[in-house]
Short mmCIF file of C-alpha atoms in Angstrom, two decimals:
data_model
loop_
_atom_site.label_atom_id
_atom_site.label_comp_id
_atom_site.label_asym_id
_atom_site.label_seq_id
_atom_site.Cartn_x
_atom_site.Cartn_y
_atom_site.Cartn_z
CA MET A 1 -19.50 12.35 -31.41
CA ASP A 2 -23.03 13.05 -32.60
CA THR A 3 -25.88 10.69 -31.84
CA GLN A 4 -26.47 10.17 -35.52
CA LYS A 5 -22.91 10.01 -36.71
CA THR A 6 -21.15 6.67 -36.30
CA GLU A 7 -17.40 6.29 -36.07
CA GLN A 8 -15.40 3.18 -36.72
CA ILE A 9 -13.56 2.20 -33.56
CA THR A 10 -10.82 -0.44 -33.53
CA PHE A 11 -11.17 -2.90 -30.66
CA ARG A 12 -7.90 -4.68 -30.00
CA VAL A 13 -8.94 -7.68 -27.86
CA ARG A 14 -6.57 -10.12 -26.20
CA ARG A 15 -7.60 -13.62 -27.25
CA TYR A 16 -6.59 -16.85 -25.60
CA ASP A 17 -8.13 -20.26 -26.26
CA PRO A 18 -6.83 -23.02 -23.98
CA GLU A 19 -8.43 -25.74 -26.11
CA LYS A 20 -6.50 -24.67 -29.18
CA GLY A 21 -3.35 -24.43 -27.09
CA SER A 22 -2.23 -21.13 -28.54
CA ASN A 23 -0.52 -18.34 -26.67
CA PRO A 24 -2.40 -15.14 -25.91
CA HIS A 25 -2.46 -12.83 -28.91
CA PHE A 26 -4.30 -9.69 -29.96
CA GLN A 27 -7.08 -9.62 -32.52
CA GLU A 28 -8.50 -6.45 -34.02
CA PHE A 29 -12.14 -5.76 -34.78
CA THR A 30 -13.78 -2.68 -36.26
CA VAL A 31 -16.93 -1.64 -34.47
CA PRO A 32 -19.27 1.18 -35.52
CA SER A 33 -19.99 3.28 -32.49
CA SER A 34 -21.92 6.44 -31.76
CA ARG A 35 -22.45 8.58 -28.70
CA GLY A 36 -23.76 6.69 -25.72
CA LEU A 37 -22.42 3.28 -26.67
CA THR A 38 -20.47 1.48 -23.98
CA VAL A 39 -17.51 -0.85 -24.40
CA LEU A 40 -19.84 -3.71 -23.50
CA ASP A 41 -22.12 -2.75 -26.42
CA GLY A 42 -19.06 -2.92 -28.66
CA LEU A 43 -18.13 -6.38 -27.38
CA ILE A 44 -21.70 -7.63 -27.86
CA TYR A 45 -21.62 -6.27 -31.43
CA ILE A 46 -18.40 -8.22 -32.03
CA LYS A 47 -19.93 -11.39 -30.61
CA GLU A 48 -23.12 -11.07 -32.66
CA ASN A 49 -21.68 -9.94 -35.97
CA LEU A 50 -17.93 -10.45 -36.24
CA ASP A 51 -16.64 -13.36 -34.15
CA SER A 52 -18.95 -15.43 -32.01
CA THR A 53 -16.11 -17.27 -30.27
CA ILE A 54 -15.11 -14.27 -28.16
CA ALA A 55 -15.77 -14.94 -24.46
CA PHE A 56 -16.58 -12.35 -21.81
CA ARG A 57 -18.84 -12.13 -18.78
CA THR A 58 -21.82 -9.82 -18.63
CA SER A 59 -25.13 -9.77 -16.83
CA CYS A 60 -26.86 -6.64 -15.64
CA ARG A 61 -25.28 -4.08 -18.03
CA MET A 62 -25.82 -1.41 -15.35
CA ALA A 63 -22.78 -1.63 -13.03
CA ILE A 64 -24.48 -3.52 -10.23
CA CYS A 65 -23.57 -7.19 -10.75
CA GLY A 66 -19.78 -6.81 -11.08
CA SER A 67 -19.33 -9.36 -13.92
CA CYS A 68 -17.77 -7.30 -16.68
CA GLY A 69 -14.52 -6.06 -15.13
CA MET A 70 -11.71 -5.84 -17.70
CA LEU A 71 -8.62 -3.80 -18.49
CA ILE A 72 -9.56 -1.14 -21.07
CA ASN A 73 -6.64 0.98 -22.30
CA ASN A 74 -4.56 -0.27 -19.38
CA TYR A 75 -6.95 0.74 -16.62
CA PRO A 76 -9.52 -1.57 -15.02
CA HIS A 77 -13.10 -0.57 -15.72
CA LEU A 78 -16.52 -2.17 -15.76
CA ALA A 79 -17.22 -2.54 -19.48
CA CYS A 80 -20.92 -1.70 -19.09
CA HIS A 81 -20.10 1.47 -17.19
CA THR A 82 -17.50 2.85 -19.62
CA GLN A 83 -18.47 4.90 -22.65
CA ILE A 84 -16.38 4.48 -25.79
CA GLU A 85 -16.43 8.24 -26.19
CA GLU A 86 -14.63 8.92 -22.91
CA PHE A 87 -11.32 7.65 -24.31
CA HIS A 88 -11.31 10.26 -27.12
CA SER A 89 -9.54 7.77 -29.34
CA ASN A 90 -10.61 5.39 -32.05
CA ARG A 91 -8.42 2.56 -30.77
CA LEU A 92 -9.26 0.60 -27.63
CA THR A 93 -7.13 -2.19 -26.15
CA ILE A 94 -9.09 -4.67 -24.08
CA LYS A 95 -7.38 -7.22 -21.85
CA PRO A 96 -8.62 -9.46 -19.03
CA LEU A 97 -8.18 -8.31 -15.42
CA PRO A 98 -4.61 -8.91 -14.18
CA ASN A 99 -3.81 -10.83 -10.99
CA PHE A 100 -6.49 -13.44 -11.75
CA PRO A 101 -5.90 -16.66 -13.75
CA ILE A 102 -7.39 -16.49 -17.26
CA ILE A 103 -9.91 -19.12 -18.33
CA LYS A 104 -10.55 -17.92 -21.87
CA ASP A 105 -10.25 -14.55 -23.67
CA LEU A 106 -11.59 -11.97 -21.23
CA VAL A 107 -12.99 -14.42 -18.66
CA VAL A 108 -10.93 -14.75 -15.48
CA ASP A 109 -11.13 -17.31 -12.70
CA LEU A 110 -12.81 -15.72 -9.69
CA ILE A 111 -13.09 -18.84 -7.51
CA PRO A 112 -9.92 -18.12 -5.45
CA PHE A 113 -11.21 -14.56 -5.00
CA PHE A 114 -14.49 -15.79 -3.52
CA GLU A 115 -12.72 -18.40 -1.39
CA ILE A 116 -10.65 -15.68 0.26
CA HIS A 117 -13.81 -13.60 0.73
CA LYS A 118 -15.43 -16.56 2.51
CA SER A 119 -12.40 -17.03 4.75
CA VAL A 120 -12.93 -13.66 6.46
CA LYS A 121 -16.43 -14.80 7.48
CA PRO A 122 -18.49 -12.04 5.82
CA TYR A 123 -21.68 -12.62 7.82
CA MET A 124 -23.05 -11.71 11.23
CA LEU A 125 -21.46 -13.62 14.08
CA ARG A 126 -23.28 -13.36 17.37
CA ASN A 127 -23.48 -15.35 20.54
CA ASP A 128 -27.26 -15.42 20.94
CA SER A 129 -28.29 -18.02 18.38
CA ASN A 130 -31.88 -18.03 19.69
CA GLU A 131 -32.40 -14.45 18.65
CA MET A 132 -30.67 -15.02 15.31
CA GLU A 133 -32.86 -17.99 14.39
CA ASN A 134 -36.16 -16.82 15.88
CA PRO A 135 -36.00 -13.04 15.81
CA THR A 136 -38.34 -11.18 18.10
CA ALA A 137 -37.39 -7.55 17.44
CA GLU A 138 -34.95 -5.30 15.54
CA PHE A 139 -31.40 -4.69 16.65
CA GLY A 140 -30.78 -1.08 17.73
CA GLN A 141 -28.38 0.87 15.51
CA SER A 142 -28.09 4.64 15.35
CA HIS A 143 -27.51 6.27 12.00
CA GLN A 144 -24.09 7.51 13.12
CA THR A 145 -23.02 3.89 13.49
CA LEU A 146 -24.57 3.02 10.14
CA GLU A 147 -22.70 5.84 8.45
CA SER A 148 -19.40 4.62 9.81
CA PHE A 149 -19.55 1.50 7.64
CA LEU A 150 -22.33 2.10 5.08
CA GLN A 151 -19.88 3.06 2.34
CA PHE A 152 -18.21 -0.36 2.47
CA THR A 153 -21.46 -2.24 2.01
CA TYR A 154 -21.74 -1.06 -1.58
CA CYS A 155 -19.09 -3.53 -2.78
CA ILE A 156 -20.24 -5.49 -5.85
CA LYS A 157 -17.32 -8.02 -5.74
CA CYS A 158 -16.11 -7.17 -9.23
CA GLY A 159 -12.42 -7.78 -8.48
CA ILE A 160 -11.20 -4.51 -9.99
CA CYS A 161 -9.54 -3.42 -6.72
CA VAL A 162 -7.58 -6.68 -6.54
CA SER A 163 -6.26 -6.16 -10.06
CA ALA A 164 -5.20 -2.59 -9.21
CA CYS A 165 -3.39 -3.50 -5.98
CA PRO A 166 0.43 -3.70 -6.31
CA THR A 167 0.68 -6.12 -3.39
CA SER A 168 -1.81 -8.49 -5.02
CA ALA A 169 0.36 -8.41 -8.12
CA SER A 170 3.26 -10.16 -6.44
CA ASP A 171 1.93 -11.77 -3.25
CA LYS A 172 -0.28 -14.72 -4.13
CA LEU A 173 -1.36 -15.22 -0.53
CA PHE A 174 -2.50 -11.65 0.05
CA HIS A 175 -6.19 -11.39 0.89
CA GLY A 176 -6.74 -8.43 -1.36
CA PRO A 177 -8.46 -5.10 -0.69
CA GLN A 178 -11.96 -6.51 -1.21
CA ALA A 179 -11.80 -9.18 1.52
CA LEU A 180 -10.10 -6.83 3.99
CA ALA A 181 -12.65 -4.07 3.39
CA GLN A 182 -15.51 -6.54 3.87
CA CYS A 183 -13.87 -7.79 7.07
CA TYR A 184 -13.91 -4.20 8.34
CA ARG A 185 -17.54 -3.79 7.26
CA TYR A 186 -18.54 -6.63 9.55
CA CYS A 187 -16.25 -5.68 12.41
CA ALA A 188 -17.53 -2.09 12.42
CA ASP A 189 -21.18 -3.17 12.36
CA ASN A 190 -22.37 -2.92 15.93
CA ARG A 191 -24.76 -5.83 15.47
CA ASP A 192 -21.82 -8.19 15.02
CA ALA A 193 -19.70 -9.75 17.79
CA GLY A 194 -17.26 -11.75 15.68
CA GLU A 195 -14.15 -9.54 15.74
CA LEU A 196 -12.04 -12.04 17.61
CA GLU A 197 -12.82 -14.74 15.08
CA ARG A 198 -11.88 -12.61 12.11
CA PHE A 199 -8.73 -10.95 13.43
CA PRO A 200 -6.55 -14.09 13.46
CA VAL A 201 -7.42 -14.51 9.76
CA VAL A 202 -6.59 -10.98 8.64
CA GLY A 203 -4.11 -9.84 11.29
CA THR A 204 -1.29 -11.83 9.72
CA ASP A 205 1.64 -11.05 7.47
CA HIS A 206 -0.24 -11.90 4.30
CA GLY A 207 -3.35 -10.19 5.57
CA VAL A 208 -3.78 -6.59 6.52
CA TRP A 209 -0.10 -5.90 7.30
CA HIS A 210 1.00 -6.23 3.68
CA CYS A 211 -1.12 -3.26 2.65
CA HIS A 212 1.15 -0.27 2.18
CA LEU A 213 -1.43 2.36 1.21
CA ALA A 214 -0.84 2.60 -2.51
CA GLY A 215 -4.48 3.65 -2.82
CA ALA A 216 -4.95 2.21 -6.31
CA CYS A 217 -7.87 0.10 -5.08
CA SER A 218 -9.93 3.11 -4.00
CA GLU A 219 -8.98 5.04 -7.09
CA SER A 220 -10.22 2.35 -9.48
CA CYS A 221 -13.29 1.17 -7.56
CA PRO A 222 -16.30 1.66 -9.86
CA LYS A 223 -18.76 2.05 -6.96
CA GLY A 224 -16.77 4.45 -4.77
CA VAL A 225 -16.43 1.93 -1.93
CA ASP A 226 -12.95 3.21 -0.88
CA PRO A 227 -11.41 -0.09 0.34
CA ALA A 228 -8.17 1.70 1.25
CA LEU A 229 -9.98 3.66 3.96
CA ALA A 230 -11.59 0.46 5.27
CA ILE A 231 -8.21 -1.30 5.47
CA GLN A 232 -6.56 1.54 7.37
CA LEU A 233 -9.48 1.67 9.82
CA LEU A 234 -9.15 -2.12 10.17
CA LYS A 235 -5.45 -1.72 10.99
CA ARG A 236 -6.36 0.79 13.65
CA ARG A 237 -8.92 -1.62 15.08
CA VAL A 238 -6.56 -4.63 15.13
CA MET A 239 -3.84 -2.47 16.70
CA SER A 240 -6.08 -1.13 19.48
CA ARG A 241 -7.47 -4.59 20.27
CA THR A 242 -4.00 -6.07 20.46
CA LEU A 243 -2.74 -3.30 22.70
CA GLY A 244 -5.88 -3.35 24.78
CA LEU A 245 -6.73 0.27 24.11
CA GLY A 246 -10.16 1.60 23.37
CA LYS A 247 -13.54 0.67 24.78
CA LYS A 248 -15.05 -2.58 23.70
CA GLU A 249 -18.73 -2.08 23.11
CA PRO A 250 -21.14 -4.98 23.49
CA PRO A 251 -23.01 -5.96 20.33
CA ALA A 252 -26.35 -4.27 19.66
CA SER A 253 -29.28 -5.59 21.62
CA THR A 254 -32.85 -5.87 20.48
CA VAL A 255 -35.12 -2.87 20.62
CA ARG A 256 -38.79 -3.50 21.23
CA PRO A 257 -41.05 -1.61 18.82
CA SER A 258 -43.10 1.03 20.62
CA ALA A 259 -46.77 0.36 21.36
CA GLN A 260 -48.24 3.06 19.06
CA ALA A 261 -47.68 2.83 15.32
CA LYS A 262 -44.73 5.02 14.36
CA PRO A 263 -45.13 7.31 11.35
CA LYS A 264 -42.91 6.41 8.38
CA LEU A 265 -39.75 8.46 8.77
CA PRO A 266 -37.96 10.13 5.84
CA PHE A 267 -34.41 8.94 5.11
CA PRO A 268 -32.21 10.47 7.81
CA GLU A 269 -29.83 13.34 7.14
CA PHE A 270 -26.24 12.21 6.82
CA THR A 271 -24.15 13.49 9.69
CA VAL A 272 -21.04 13.73 7.49
CA LYS A 273 -21.39 16.49 4.92
CA GLN A 274 -20.86 15.65 1.24
CA GLY A 275 -18.30 17.38 -0.96
CA MET B 1 -1.82 -12.37 15.17
CA ARG B 2 -0.27 -10.61 18.14
CA ARG B 3 3.24 -11.32 16.88
CA TYR B 4 2.61 -9.78 13.46
CA THR B 5 0.85 -6.78 14.99
CA TYR B 6 3.78 -6.09 17.30
CA LEU B 7 6.26 -6.43 14.43
CA TRP B 8 4.36 -3.79 12.48
CA LEU B 9 3.97 -1.55 15.53
CA MET B 10 7.73 -1.72 16.16
CA GLN B 11 8.31 -0.76 12.53
CA LEU B 12 6.31 2.43 13.17
CA VAL B 13 7.96 3.20 16.51
CA THR B 14 11.49 2.63 15.19
CA GLY B 15 10.60 4.74 12.18
CA VAL B 16 9.79 7.71 14.39
CA LEU B 17 12.93 7.13 16.51
CA ILE B 18 15.08 7.01 13.40
CA ALA B 19 13.54 10.22 12.10
CA VAL B 20 14.79 11.86 15.31
CA LEU B 21 18.19 10.20 15.80
CA LEU B 22 19.22 9.98 12.19
CA GLY B 23 17.92 13.51 11.71
CA ILE B 24 20.39 14.68 14.33
CA HIS B 25 23.16 12.68 12.64
CA MET B 26 22.40 14.05 9.16
CA VAL B 27 22.08 17.62 10.37
CA MET B 28 25.38 17.33 12.23
CA GLN B 29 27.26 15.83 9.30
CA HIS B 30 25.73 17.60 6.34
CA LEU B 31 24.05 20.82 7.36
CA GLU B 32 26.89 22.44 9.31
CA ASP B 33 27.07 25.50 7.03
CA ILE B 34 23.42 26.22 7.57
CA LEU B 35 23.84 25.67 11.31
CA ARG B 36 26.76 28.08 11.36
CA PHE B 37 24.40 30.63 9.90
CA PHE B 38 22.27 30.17 13.01
CA GLY B 39 25.26 30.52 15.31
CA VAL B 40 25.88 26.84 16.13
CA ASN B 41 29.51 26.02 15.36
CA LEU B 42 30.36 22.32 15.11
CA ASN B 43 34.02 22.38 14.01
CA ASP B 44 33.92 19.96 11.08
CA PRO B 45 32.44 16.76 12.57
CA ALA B 46 34.12 14.51 10.02
CA SER B 47 37.63 15.47 10.99
CA TRP B 48 39.72 13.14 13.10
CA ASN B 49 40.03 15.32 16.20
CA SER B 50 36.36 16.11 16.48
CA MET B 51 35.60 12.42 16.06
CA ILE B 52 38.03 11.31 18.75
CA GLU B 53 36.51 13.83 21.12
CA ARG B 54 33.03 12.45 20.44
CA SER B 55 34.07 8.84 20.75
CA ARG B 56 35.26 9.47 24.30
CA GLN B 57 31.83 10.64 25.46
CA VAL B 58 29.44 7.98 26.67
CA ILE B 59 26.41 9.86 25.43
CA TRP B 60 27.58 9.79 21.82
CA ALA B 61 28.45 6.11 22.01
CA GLY B 62 24.98 5.50 23.44
CA ILE B 63 23.30 7.50 20.67
CA TYR B 64 25.21 5.68 17.96
CA ILE B 65 24.44 2.25 19.36
CA ALA B 66 20.75 3.13 19.79
CA LEU B 67 20.67 4.45 16.22
CA LEU B 68 22.28 1.25 14.98
CA ALA B 69 19.74 -0.94 16.79
CA VAL B 70 16.64 0.90 15.53
CA VAL B 71 17.97 1.22 11.98
CA LEU B 72 18.85 -2.46 11.81
CA TYR B 73 15.40 -3.49 13.06
CA HIS B 74 13.53 -1.15 10.72
CA ALA B 75 15.62 -1.89 7.62
CA LEU B 76 15.76 -5.66 8.07
CA ASN B 77 12.06 -5.95 8.89
CA GLY B 78 11.33 -3.90 5.78
CA LEU B 79 13.59 -6.14 3.71
CA ARG B 80 11.82 -9.18 5.15
CA ASN B 81 8.44 -7.77 4.10
CA VAL B 82 9.64 -7.10 0.57
CA ILE B 83 11.06 -10.61 0.24
CA LEU B 84 7.96 -12.24 1.73
CA GLU B 85 5.79 -10.47 -0.81
CA LEU B 86 7.71 -12.23 -3.55
CA THR B 87 8.03 -15.75 -2.12
CA PRO B 88 4.79 -17.16 -0.76
CA SER B 89 5.73 -20.67 0.35
CA ALA B 90 5.68 -21.20 4.13
CA ARG B 91 9.02 -23.00 4.25
CA THR B 92 10.82 -20.19 2.40
CA GLU B 93 9.30 -17.69 4.82
CA ARG B 94 10.81 -19.41 7.84
CA VAL B 95 14.23 -19.67 6.19
CA VAL B 96 14.17 -16.00 5.21
CA THR B 97 13.09 -14.88 8.69
CA TRP B 98 15.84 -16.81 10.47
CA ALA B 99 18.47 -15.73 7.95
CA ILE B 100 17.59 -12.06 8.39
CA LEU B 101 17.49 -12.42 12.18
CA ALA B 102 20.94 -14.01 12.22
CA PHE B 103 22.31 -11.37 9.86
CA GLY B 104 20.90 -8.58 12.02
CA ILE B 105 22.38 -9.94 15.25
CA ILE B 106 25.80 -10.43 13.68
CA ILE B 107 25.92 -6.93 12.24
CA PHE B 108 24.73 -5.39 15.51
CA VAL B 109 27.33 -7.14 17.60
CA TRP B 110 30.12 -6.37 15.13
CA ALA B 111 29.29 -2.72 14.58
CA SER B 112 28.63 -1.84 18.20
CA TYR B 113 32.01 -3.21 19.23
CA VAL B 114 33.86 -0.20 17.84
CA PRO B 115 32.13 2.65 19.74
CA ILE B 116 32.46 0.72 22.99
CA ALA B 117 36.14 -0.08 22.35
CA LEU B 118 36.93 3.51 21.44
CA LEU B 119 35.40 4.78 24.68
CA SER B 120 38.41 3.76 26.62
CA ARG B 121 41.15 4.68 24.17
CA MET C 1 -17.00 -31.46 -18.42
CA ARG C 2 -13.36 -31.25 -19.42
CA GLN C 3 -11.20 -29.54 -16.82
CA ILE C 4 -9.36 -26.49 -18.11
CA ARG C 5 -6.37 -25.21 -16.14
CA PRO C 6 -6.61 -21.43 -15.98
CA ARG C 7 -3.52 -19.61 -17.17
CA PRO C 8 -1.68 -17.66 -14.47
CA ASN C 9 -1.86 -13.94 -15.01
CA TYR C 10 0.01 -12.24 -12.16
CA LEU C 11 1.84 -9.02 -12.88
CA GLY C 12 4.62 -9.91 -10.44
CA ALA C 13 7.06 -7.35 -9.11
CA GLY C 14 6.65 -5.42 -12.36
CA GLY C 15 3.15 -4.67 -11.13
CA TRP C 16 4.69 -2.61 -8.34
CA VAL C 17 6.14 -0.17 -10.80
CA TRP C 18 3.52 0.05 -13.51
CA ALA C 19 0.14 -1.57 -13.96
CA GLY C 20 -1.87 1.21 -15.56
CA ASN C 21 -2.42 4.95 -15.45
CA TYR C 22 -2.79 5.35 -11.70
CA LYS C 23 -2.28 8.46 -9.63
CA LEU C 24 0.34 9.76 -7.20
CA GLU C 25 0.17 7.56 -4.12
CA ARG C 26 0.81 4.33 -5.98
CA TYR C 27 4.16 5.68 -7.13
CA LEU C 28 5.02 7.17 -3.75
CA TYR C 29 4.68 3.63 -2.39
CA ILE C 30 7.21 2.14 -4.83
CA LEU C 31 9.57 5.09 -4.30
CA HIS C 32 9.34 4.49 -0.55
CA ARG C 33 10.47 0.91 -1.14
CA VAL C 34 13.30 1.85 -3.47
CA THR C 35 14.68 4.53 -1.12
CA GLY C 36 14.43 2.14 1.82
CA LEU C 37 16.42 -0.57 0.07
CA GLY C 38 18.92 2.00 -1.22
CA ILE C 39 19.54 3.32 2.28
CA LEU C 40 20.01 -0.25 3.53
CA LEU C 41 22.74 -0.86 0.95
CA PHE C 42 24.41 2.43 1.85
CA LEU C 43 24.21 1.50 5.53
CA LEU C 44 26.22 -1.67 5.06
CA VAL C 45 29.02 0.22 3.29
CA HIS C 46 28.86 3.03 5.87
CA LEU C 47 29.22 0.55 8.75
CA ILE C 48 32.33 -0.91 7.16
CA VAL C 49 33.88 2.54 6.75
CA THR C 50 33.13 3.79 10.25
CA THR C 51 34.25 0.60 12.00
CA PHE C 52 37.22 -0.84 10.13
CA PHE C 53 38.76 2.45 9.12
CA ARG C 54 38.09 4.26 12.37
CA ILE C 55 39.63 1.68 14.63
CA GLN C 56 42.84 1.50 12.64
CA GLY C 57 44.01 4.97 13.55
CA GLN C 58 44.30 8.46 12.13
CA ALA C 59 46.37 7.76 9.03
CA VAL C 60 43.99 5.14 7.65
CA TRP C 61 40.99 7.35 8.45
CA GLU C 62 42.36 10.40 6.71
CA THR C 63 43.35 8.41 3.63
CA ALA C 64 39.85 7.00 3.48
CA MET C 65 38.31 10.47 3.86
CA ARG C 66 40.48 11.82 1.04
CA PHE C 67 39.44 8.88 -1.16
CA LEU C 68 35.80 9.49 -0.39
CA SER C 69 35.82 13.20 -1.13
CA ASN C 70 35.78 12.34 -4.83
CA PRO C 71 32.79 14.13 -6.54
CA LEU C 72 31.31 10.76 -7.49
CA PHE C 73 31.06 9.70 -3.87
CA LYS C 74 29.83 13.13 -2.85
CA THR C 75 26.98 12.80 -5.36
CA GLY C 76 26.19 9.38 -3.91
CA GLU C 77 26.09 10.87 -0.43
CA TYR C 78 23.76 13.59 -1.64
CA LEU C 79 21.44 10.97 -3.15
CA VAL C 80 21.40 9.17 0.20
CA ALA C 81 20.47 12.43 1.94
CA VAL C 82 17.63 12.94 -0.57
CA ALA C 83 16.47 9.34 -0.13
CA PHE C 84 16.49 9.75 3.64
CA SER C 85 14.42 12.93 3.60
CA PHE C 86 11.90 11.36 1.21
CA HIS C 87 11.64 8.11 3.16
CA ALA C 88 11.38 9.82 6.55
CA LEU C 89 8.71 12.35 5.58
CA ASN C 90 6.69 9.97 3.44
CA GLY C 91 6.98 7.49 6.31
CA LEU C 92 5.53 10.02 8.74
CA ARG C 93 2.64 10.58 6.32
CA LEU C 94 2.14 6.80 6.07
CA ILE C 95 2.11 6.42 9.85
CA LEU C 96 -0.61 9.05 10.18
CA GLN C 97 -2.69 7.73 7.29
CA GLU C 98 -2.33 4.02 8.09
CA LEU C 99 -3.62 4.60 11.58
CA GLY C 100 -6.54 6.46 10.08
CA PHE C 101 -5.71 9.94 11.35
CA LEU C 102 -5.12 11.78 8.10
CA MET C 103 -7.91 10.02 6.21
CA ALA C 104 -11.43 11.23 5.45
CA LYS C 105 -14.51 9.90 7.23
CA PRO C 106 -16.55 7.11 5.61
CA ILE C 107 -19.29 8.80 3.64
CA PRO C 108 -22.02 7.15 1.57
CA PRO C 109 -20.81 7.25 -2.04
CA ILE C 110 -22.55 9.77 -4.29
CA TYR C 111 -21.33 10.13 -7.87
CA PRO C 112 -18.72 11.46 -8.78
CA TYR C 113 -16.84 9.31 -6.26
CA SER C 114 -13.83 10.73 -4.49
CA ASP C 115 -11.69 8.42 -2.38
CA SER C 116 -10.17 9.53 0.89
CA LEU C 117 -6.59 9.68 -0.43
CA ARG C 118 -7.72 12.11 -3.08
CA LYS C 119 -9.51 14.26 -0.52
CA LYS C 120 -6.35 14.52 1.57
CA ARG C 121 -4.05 15.06 -1.36
CA SER C 122 -3.28 18.60 -0.23
CA TRP C 123 -1.53 17.15 2.84
CA THR C 124 0.48 14.82 0.61
CA MET C 125 1.51 17.77 -1.56
CA ALA C 126 2.51 19.76 1.54
CA ILE C 127 4.75 16.90 2.67
CA ILE C 128 6.31 16.67 -0.79
CA GLY C 129 6.93 20.41 -0.55
CA ILE C 130 8.81 19.93 2.74
CA ILE C 131 10.84 17.12 1.10
CA ILE C 132 11.86 19.45 -1.73
CA VAL C 133 12.87 22.15 0.74
CA LEU C 134 15.06 19.67 2.64
CA CYS C 135 16.66 18.48 -0.59
CA LEU C 136 17.54 22.06 -1.47
CA MET C 137 19.04 22.61 1.98
CA PHE C 138 21.21 19.52 1.64
CA PHE C 139 22.20 20.60 -1.86
CA TYR C 140 23.31 23.99 -0.62
CA ASP C 141 25.47 22.39 2.00
CA PHE C 142 27.05 19.96 -0.42
CA ILE C 143 27.92 22.80 -2.80
CA VAL C 144 29.24 25.19 -0.12
CA GLY C 145 30.98 22.44 1.82
CA GLY C 146 32.98 21.77 -1.29
CA TRP C 147 33.12 18.82 -3.59
#
C-alpha cells in the first residue's frame, strides 16, 4: 500500500442496539484507507461520514489507555494499535470483545472486570500506617527486586487477556488473568505486606487454581505484560506459603537519604538480558 | 484457601505417581515385544496363567490397589474441575463435589475387592 | 438515565476449543482435557472387565479376551495408549511450568514482545517429539502383537 494510493476496505461491524430491541447483526461499510491508517481511524471515518450511530470506546489513540479493545478478524487487538495494512486483506470483521456483556455495538460492560480487580486489593498494604500517611523517607528496593515484578506493572486494564482466556469463556466466577497478574504484582513487591489478605481471595477454586496455562492471555496482551508468567509465579508463591516452605522476608523498611547530595544516577542496567 | 491448595497439590503428586505406576502397567501389557528385544521376557501378561500367578503375589495386588487409588483421585478431581468451570452456582458446586466423592469411594471399594479376594484363591 | 441491561456475551465451552487464531499451547490445554476425560471413560469399562470377568473363572475370561481382540477394540486400546502418553508427558510439562520452573524470568517488555511460553517453546516441541516416539513404539507393538 503506497502512502498516496488509497484502497477501499470493507469493514464488517457487528451492530447491536438494545433500545431498538434487535438482535446483533453485521453491517458493512466501505472505508478508504492508505498506509499508516489504523482500524480506529477507519471506525472514526465511519462515525464521521457514514453512520454516526456506531458506538465504540476510544481515548488516547496510542495504546496506553486500554479503551479500544475489540475483536478484529477473530483476534483481540487494540484498534488504535492495529494497522489496516497488517491484515493484507480488504475485508475486516470487527466484533466486540467476548466474555464481557455488550452494552451497544462495540462497547462492552467493564464494571464486573473492575470489581474483580478491586477485590484482589491492588494497592500497598502495610502495617505501619504512620509511615504510609506521613512519609519520612523512601522505602529501600534493589533493582533486582524491581525487575522481578516490573513487567507486570505495565498492565493498561484493557481486558484483552480476559477475552482470550478459555477459562474465562466458561467460568463466570473466574477472576481472570488481569486480576491474578495484578495480585502477583503486589505480592512480589517487597514494599507490600498484604500477602495473607490477598491469598484467601485468589487461592480458591475460581481463583488461581482454575488457570491451566493455555497462555492465550500472554500471547494477545498488547503491552507484553505476560500475565501467564505472573499467574504461575503466584501459584508457586501460594503453594510455598501454604506448605510453609521458603523464607518470608519482612516488608521493605525506610532508607534515610545520605547527608551529601547524591548525583543523578543513569537508569540502571537490567540484570536479565534481553532477547 | 488451604483446602483448595492441597487439592491441587495432590493432583500434581498423583499425576507423577500415575506416570510411574501406569507407565509400568502399560509397558508390561503393551510393549512386551520391544522388551523382549532387550532381553526381558514377560510370557504374555494377558494370558490366564500369567495373571493367576500375579494375582497370588501381594506386591502386585498392592501395586494395583495403589494405582486404582491415585487414578481415581486424579481423574475424579479433574472431572470435578471441568464441571465446576461450567456451573458457577455455589449450591451446584456442593452437590457435584459430594456426588463425585461418593462415586469415587464406591468404585474404589468395589474394584479393590477383587485383587484382595484373588490373593487367597 | 434509562437502565440498559447488557447482553451476555460469553463464549461458553465452545471458547475452549476455538476463540480466535491462537497458538499451540491453547490447543494443548484442550487436548489435555479431552484425553483426560477419554481415559476416565476407558477406565470405567476397564474396571468392569478386570473385576467381573476375572473373578468368574478362566472360561469367562478367555471368552472375553477373544471378544476383545477384535481389530475395532484393538484400535480403541491403541488410542488409549496414545492418549495416555500425551496426557502424561504434557502433564509433566504443565507441572514444571505451573510451578514456574520451565518459564522465563520476568523482563521489562521491549517491543517486539515475546511471552515466556513462546520463549520456552523449544521445550514444548521436545516433549511433543517424545510423545510421537512413544506413539510409534506402541504402534509397533500393536502391529507385531497381532490384531
